[in-house]
One Martini backbone bead per residue (centre of mass of N, CA, C, O) as a GRO file, in nm:
protein
  239
    1MET     BB    1  -1.340   0.239  -0.376
    2ASN     BB    2  -1.210   0.127  -0.117
    3CYS     BB    3  -1.178   0.274   0.139
    4MET     BB    4  -0.949   0.321   0.422
    5THR     BB    5  -1.087   0.258   0.681
    6GLU     BB    6  -1.075   0.176   1.007
    7PHE     BB    7  -1.248  -0.076   0.985
    8MET     BB    8  -1.105  -0.207   0.748
    9ALA     BB    9  -0.819  -0.212   0.876
   10LYS     BB   10  -0.886  -0.390   1.125
   11THR     BB   11  -0.992  -0.629   0.968
   12PHE     BB   12  -0.740  -0.688   0.807
   13GLN     BB   13  -0.549  -0.737   1.043
   14GLY     BB   14  -0.700  -0.977   1.169
   15ILE     BB   15  -0.681  -1.172   0.930
   16VAL     BB   16  -0.371  -1.178   0.891
   17LYS     BB   17  -0.284  -1.252   1.185
   18GLN     BB   18  -0.470  -1.527   1.188
   19LEU     BB   19  -0.371  -1.710   0.955
   20PRO     BB   20  -0.169  -1.917   1.089
   21GLU     BB   21  -0.417  -2.037   1.259
   22SER     BB   22  -0.664  -2.059   1.054
   23HIS     BB   23  -0.425  -2.135   0.813
   24PRO     BB   24  -0.159  -2.340   0.854
   25LYS     BB   25  -0.142  -2.446   0.531
   26ALA     BB   26  -0.069  -2.195   0.409
   27ARG     BB   27   0.134  -2.074   0.112
   28CYS     BB   28  -0.057  -1.829   0.012
   29LEU     BB   29  -0.140  -1.473  -0.050
   30VAL     BB   30  -0.431  -1.308  -0.176
   31VAL     BB   31  -0.483  -0.964  -0.262
   32THR     BB   32  -0.797  -0.788  -0.290
   33GLY     BB   33  -1.069  -0.623  -0.428
   34HIS     BB   34  -1.377  -0.486  -0.434
   35GLY     BB   35  -1.470  -0.503  -0.740
   36ASN     BB   36  -1.309  -0.222  -0.933
   37SER     BB   37  -1.107  -0.207  -0.678
   38PHE     BB   38  -0.857  -0.205  -0.450
   39ALA     BB   39  -0.739   0.097  -0.334
   40ALA     BB   40  -0.820   0.455  -0.264
   41GLY     BB   41  -0.749   0.512   0.017
   42ALA     BB   42  -0.823   0.735   0.229
   43ASP     BB   43  -1.062   0.875   0.402
   44LEU     BB   44  -1.184   1.191   0.382
   45ALA     BB   45  -1.296   1.233   0.669
   46TRP     BB   46  -1.036   1.138   0.811
   47LEU     BB   47  -0.852   1.357   0.688
   48ASP     BB   48  -1.007   1.598   0.801
   49GLU     BB   49  -0.938   1.534   1.099
   50ARG     BB   50  -0.629   1.580   1.075
   51SER     BB   51  -0.654   1.902   1.042
   52ARG     BB   52  -0.782   1.904   1.366
   53THR     BB   53  -0.520   1.771   1.478
   54ASP     BB   54  -0.274   1.718   1.669
   55PRO     BB   55   0.037   1.635   1.571
   56GLU     BB   56   0.110   1.431   1.797
   57GLU     BB   57  -0.148   1.262   1.754
   58ASN     BB   58  -0.101   1.200   1.450
   59VAL     BB   59   0.142   1.022   1.485
   60LYS     BB   60  -0.007   0.796   1.636
   61ILE     BB   61  -0.228   0.745   1.427
   62MET     BB   62  -0.042   0.669   1.187
   63ARG     BB   63   0.104   0.432   1.315
   64GLU     BB   64  -0.150   0.266   1.355
   65TYR     BB   65  -0.245   0.260   1.061
   66TYR     BB   66  -0.004   0.114   0.939
   67GLY     BB   67  -0.031  -0.141   1.135
   68PHE     BB   68  -0.281  -0.271   0.984
   69PHE     BB   69  -0.074  -0.362   0.723
   70THR     BB   70   0.213  -0.487   0.817
   71PRO     BB   71   0.145  -0.800   0.839
   72LEU     BB   72   0.235  -0.861   0.544
   73LEU     BB   73   0.550  -0.871   0.647
   74GLU     BB   74   0.509  -1.126   0.869
   75ILE     BB   75   0.418  -1.341   0.706
   76PRO     BB   76   0.556  -1.675   0.602
   77ILE     BB   77   0.437  -1.590   0.312
   78PRO     BB   78   0.350  -1.530   0.014
   79THR     BB   79   0.247  -1.226  -0.160
   80ILE     BB   80  -0.043  -1.115  -0.358
   81ALA     BB   81  -0.138  -0.851  -0.568
   82ALA     BB   82  -0.470  -0.803  -0.692
   83ILE     BB   83  -0.504  -0.544  -0.917
   84ASN     BB   84  -0.846  -0.465  -1.007
   85GLY     BB   85  -0.767  -0.150  -0.980
   86ALA     BB   86  -0.751   0.101  -0.798
   87ALA     BB   87  -0.418   0.224  -0.669
   88ILE     BB   88  -0.407   0.468  -0.418
   89GLY     BB   89  -0.173   0.563  -0.230
   90ALA     BB   90  -0.208   0.364   0.030
   91GLY     BB   91  -0.302   0.136  -0.159
   92PHE     BB   92  -0.039   0.117  -0.317
   93CYS     BB   93   0.145   0.061  -0.068
   94VAL     BB   94   0.016  -0.208   0.005
   95SER     BB   95   0.101  -0.350  -0.257
   96MET     BB   96   0.413  -0.311  -0.181
   97PHE     BB   97   0.414  -0.524   0.052
   98CYS     BB   98   0.405  -0.718  -0.156
   99ASP     BB   99   0.583  -0.954  -0.346
  100LEU     BB  100   0.347  -0.947  -0.563
  101ARG     BB  101   0.215  -0.812  -0.887
  102ILE     BB  102  -0.115  -0.782  -1.036
  103THR     BB  103  -0.276  -0.644  -1.332
  104ALA     BB  104  -0.444  -0.413  -1.532
  105ASP     BB  105  -0.413  -0.216  -1.802
  106ASP     BB  106  -0.653   0.004  -1.684
  107ALA     BB  107  -0.534   0.051  -1.430
  108LYS     BB  108  -0.490   0.270  -1.146
  109LEU     BB  109  -0.181   0.410  -1.038
  110GLY     BB  110  -0.054   0.569  -0.724
  111ALA     BB  111   0.141   0.834  -0.545
  112ASN     BB  112  -0.053   1.124  -0.458
  113PHE     BB  113   0.039   1.292  -0.208
  114VAL     BB  114   0.159   1.571  -0.320
  115LYS     BB  115  -0.131   1.651  -0.442
  116VAL     BB  116  -0.256   1.645  -0.120
  117GLY     BB  117  -0.030   1.779   0.087
  118ILE     BB  118   0.153   1.511   0.129
  119SER     BB  119   0.347   1.279   0.238
  120PRO     BB  120   0.446   0.979   0.233
  121GLY     BB  121   0.319   0.659   0.334
  122MET     BB  122   0.298   0.330   0.416
  123GLY     BB  123   0.616   0.279   0.333
  124GLY     BB  124   0.685   0.418   0.052
  125THR     BB  125   0.985   0.532   0.127
  126PHE     BB  126   1.082   0.218   0.126
  127THR     BB  127   0.963   0.022  -0.089
  128LEU     BB  128   1.023   0.172  -0.351
  129PRO     BB  129   1.341   0.197  -0.332
  130HIS     BB  130   1.373  -0.129  -0.291
  131LYS     BB  131   1.181  -0.231  -0.556
  132LEU     BB  132   1.281   0.006  -0.739
  133ASN     BB  133   1.383   0.210  -0.949
  134ASN     BB  134   1.498   0.515  -0.874
  135GLN     BB  135   1.354   0.682  -1.105
  136VAL     BB  136   1.079   0.558  -1.072
  137CYS     BB  137   1.031   0.636  -0.781
  138ASN     BB  138   1.068   0.947  -0.810
  139ASP     BB  139   0.844   0.988  -1.015
  140ILE     BB  140   0.607   0.887  -0.843
  141VAL     BB  141   0.651   1.074  -0.574
  142LEU     BB  142   0.704   1.369  -0.711
  143THR     BB  143   0.437   1.378  -0.904
  144GLY     BB  144   0.176   1.192  -0.837
  145ARG     BB  145   0.110   1.014  -1.061
  146THR     BB  146  -0.073   0.834  -1.282
  147PHE     BB  147  -0.093   0.484  -1.392
  148THR     BB  148  -0.093   0.213  -1.572
  149GLY     BB  149  -0.067  -0.121  -1.580
  150LYS     BB  150   0.106  -0.132  -1.831
  151GLU     BB  151   0.328   0.055  -1.719
  152ALA     BB  152   0.388  -0.105  -1.463
  153GLU     BB  153   0.521  -0.335  -1.619
  154GLN     BB  154   0.745  -0.169  -1.770
  155ILE     BB  155   0.867  -0.046  -1.475
  156GLY     BB  156   0.832  -0.285  -1.238
  157VAL     BB  157   0.576  -0.288  -1.039
  158VAL     BB  158   0.484  -0.537  -1.201
  159VAL     BB  159   0.483  -0.866  -1.328
  160LYS     BB  160   0.175  -0.824  -1.443
  161SER     BB  161  -0.043  -0.752  -1.727
  162VAL     BB  162  -0.384  -0.763  -1.805
  163PRO     BB  163  -0.650  -0.695  -2.018
  164SER     BB  164  -0.844  -0.778  -1.768
  165ARG     BB  165  -0.991  -0.749  -1.460
  166SER     BB  166  -1.116  -1.044  -1.460
  167MET     BB  167  -0.807  -1.175  -1.471
  168VAL     BB  168  -0.645  -1.109  -1.211
  169LEU     BB  169  -0.723  -1.329  -1.006
  170GLU     BB  170  -0.663  -1.574  -1.181
  171GLU     BB  171  -0.360  -1.506  -1.223
  172SER     BB  172  -0.286  -1.500  -0.922
  173LEU     BB  173  -0.375  -1.793  -0.856
  174SER     BB  174  -0.180  -1.923  -1.057
  175LEU     BB  175   0.077  -1.823  -0.920
  176ALA     BB  176   0.019  -1.951  -0.646
  177SER     BB  177   0.004  -2.243  -0.752
  178GLN     BB  178   0.295  -2.256  -0.849
  179ILE     BB  179   0.421  -2.221  -0.571
  180VAL     BB  180   0.272  -2.458  -0.420
  181THR     BB  181   0.327  -2.709  -0.641
  182THR     BB  182   0.668  -2.648  -0.709
  183THR     BB  183   0.752  -2.603  -0.404
  184SER     BB  184   0.917  -2.582  -0.114
  185PRO     BB  185   0.803  -2.499   0.190
  186ASN     BB  186   1.072  -2.458   0.344
  187ALA     BB  187   1.224  -2.292   0.129
  188THR     BB  188   1.017  -2.064   0.115
  189PHE     BB  189   1.030  -1.977   0.408
  190GLU     BB  190   1.336  -1.906   0.406
  191THR     BB  191   1.321  -1.704   0.172
  192MET     BB  192   1.136  -1.497   0.308
  193LYS     BB  193   1.331  -1.424   0.534
  194LEU     BB  194   1.557  -1.319   0.348
  195LEU     BB  195   1.397  -1.099   0.186
  196ARG     BB  196   1.300  -0.935   0.459
  197ALA     BB  197   1.545  -0.877   0.649
  198PRO     BB  198   1.667  -0.596   0.537
  199TYR     BB  199   1.376  -0.427   0.633
  200LEU     BB  200   1.236  -0.499   0.903
  201ASP     BB  201   1.425  -0.350   1.114
  202ILE     BB  202   1.389  -0.046   0.956
  203MET     BB  203   1.088   0.018   0.904
  204ASP     BB  204   0.998   0.149   1.173
  205SER     BB  205   1.164   0.415   1.147
  206GLN     BB  206   1.027   0.506   0.881
  207LEU     BB  207   0.736   0.521   0.987
  208GLN     BB  208   0.796   0.743   1.190
  209LEU     BB  209   0.887   0.957   0.985
  210GLU     BB  210   0.622   0.960   0.826
  211ALA     BB  211   0.433   1.043   1.057
  212GLU     BB  212   0.572   1.314   1.115
  213ALA     BB  213   0.545   1.436   0.831
  214GLN     BB  214   0.234   1.414   0.805
  215ALA     BB  215   0.168   1.586   1.053
  216ARG     BB  216   0.286   1.846   0.937
  217CYS     BB  217   0.107   1.852   0.683
  218PHE     BB  218  -0.174   1.864   0.823
  219ALA     BB  219  -0.088   2.167   0.941
  220SER     BB  220  -0.101   2.283   0.662
  221ASP     BB  221  -0.205   2.482   0.402
  222ASP     BB  222  -0.177   2.277   0.172
  223PHE     BB  223  -0.380   2.072   0.284
  224LYS     BB  224  -0.626   2.255   0.285
  225ILE     BB  225  -0.625   2.309  -0.017
  226ALA     BB  226  -0.643   2.013  -0.111
  227LEU     BB  227  -0.904   1.935   0.039
  228ALA     BB  228  -1.086   2.146  -0.100
  229SER     BB  229  -1.041   2.040  -0.391
  230VAL     BB  230  -1.162   1.760  -0.348
  231LYS     BB  231  -1.446   1.855  -0.262
  232ASN     BB  232  -1.470   2.052  -0.537
  233LYS     BB  233  -1.331   1.926  -0.787
  234THR     BB  234  -1.039   2.061  -0.800
  235LEU     BB  235  -0.751   2.223  -0.852
  236PRO     BB  236  -0.480   2.291  -0.689
  237VAL     BB  237  -0.340   2.604  -0.542
  238PHE     BB  238  -0.027   2.674  -0.463
  239ASP     BB  239   0.192   2.910  -0.309
   0.00000   0.00000   0.00000
């Protein structure tokens, strides 16, 4: 399910940060998942550790964790999320860091944080309100529901949804090719700076607020109830 383990996160950060040097002529980055899912969110064992960790330490841990994926916002080229399957929780939020998103009709997407006893993180409370319609954003984060790729296209979460998961990467590469072959490199570079400028400077403060909120949630009874329900594969019953 491509859980976002610490090892995976650090590896991802290293690849993205090194991209300008390792591939200086790159004009577009396509991000996809291995197999039949994009990213299924944080690792369960890692989340279990958060419930036993001091809140102040959890704030630091969460800020570091978000930072493994925020380089997507810093590279000076367009990014496309090829959502080839489930994109849930933090995985969904990582896709929202990307400039464009393409998915499959039957893929499952969602920011399920409130259903597992925590507030949204990974920049979700910033990227969703800035990139989506207000009511669409509120529906996604307040219900924590999952929705299909087809609905994602209808409500503006993705630019396109294709009939088959096997088509997602091909369609994403086609869009990347269109950007690379028909646009000015310099104009695209300057456009990316303009598009990201409104939120890059204030994203950091929002990530800090998210880390603090999630740390408080990790210490709550609601999180313990939700974690137990995930382990037992039952629905949580909150007091």
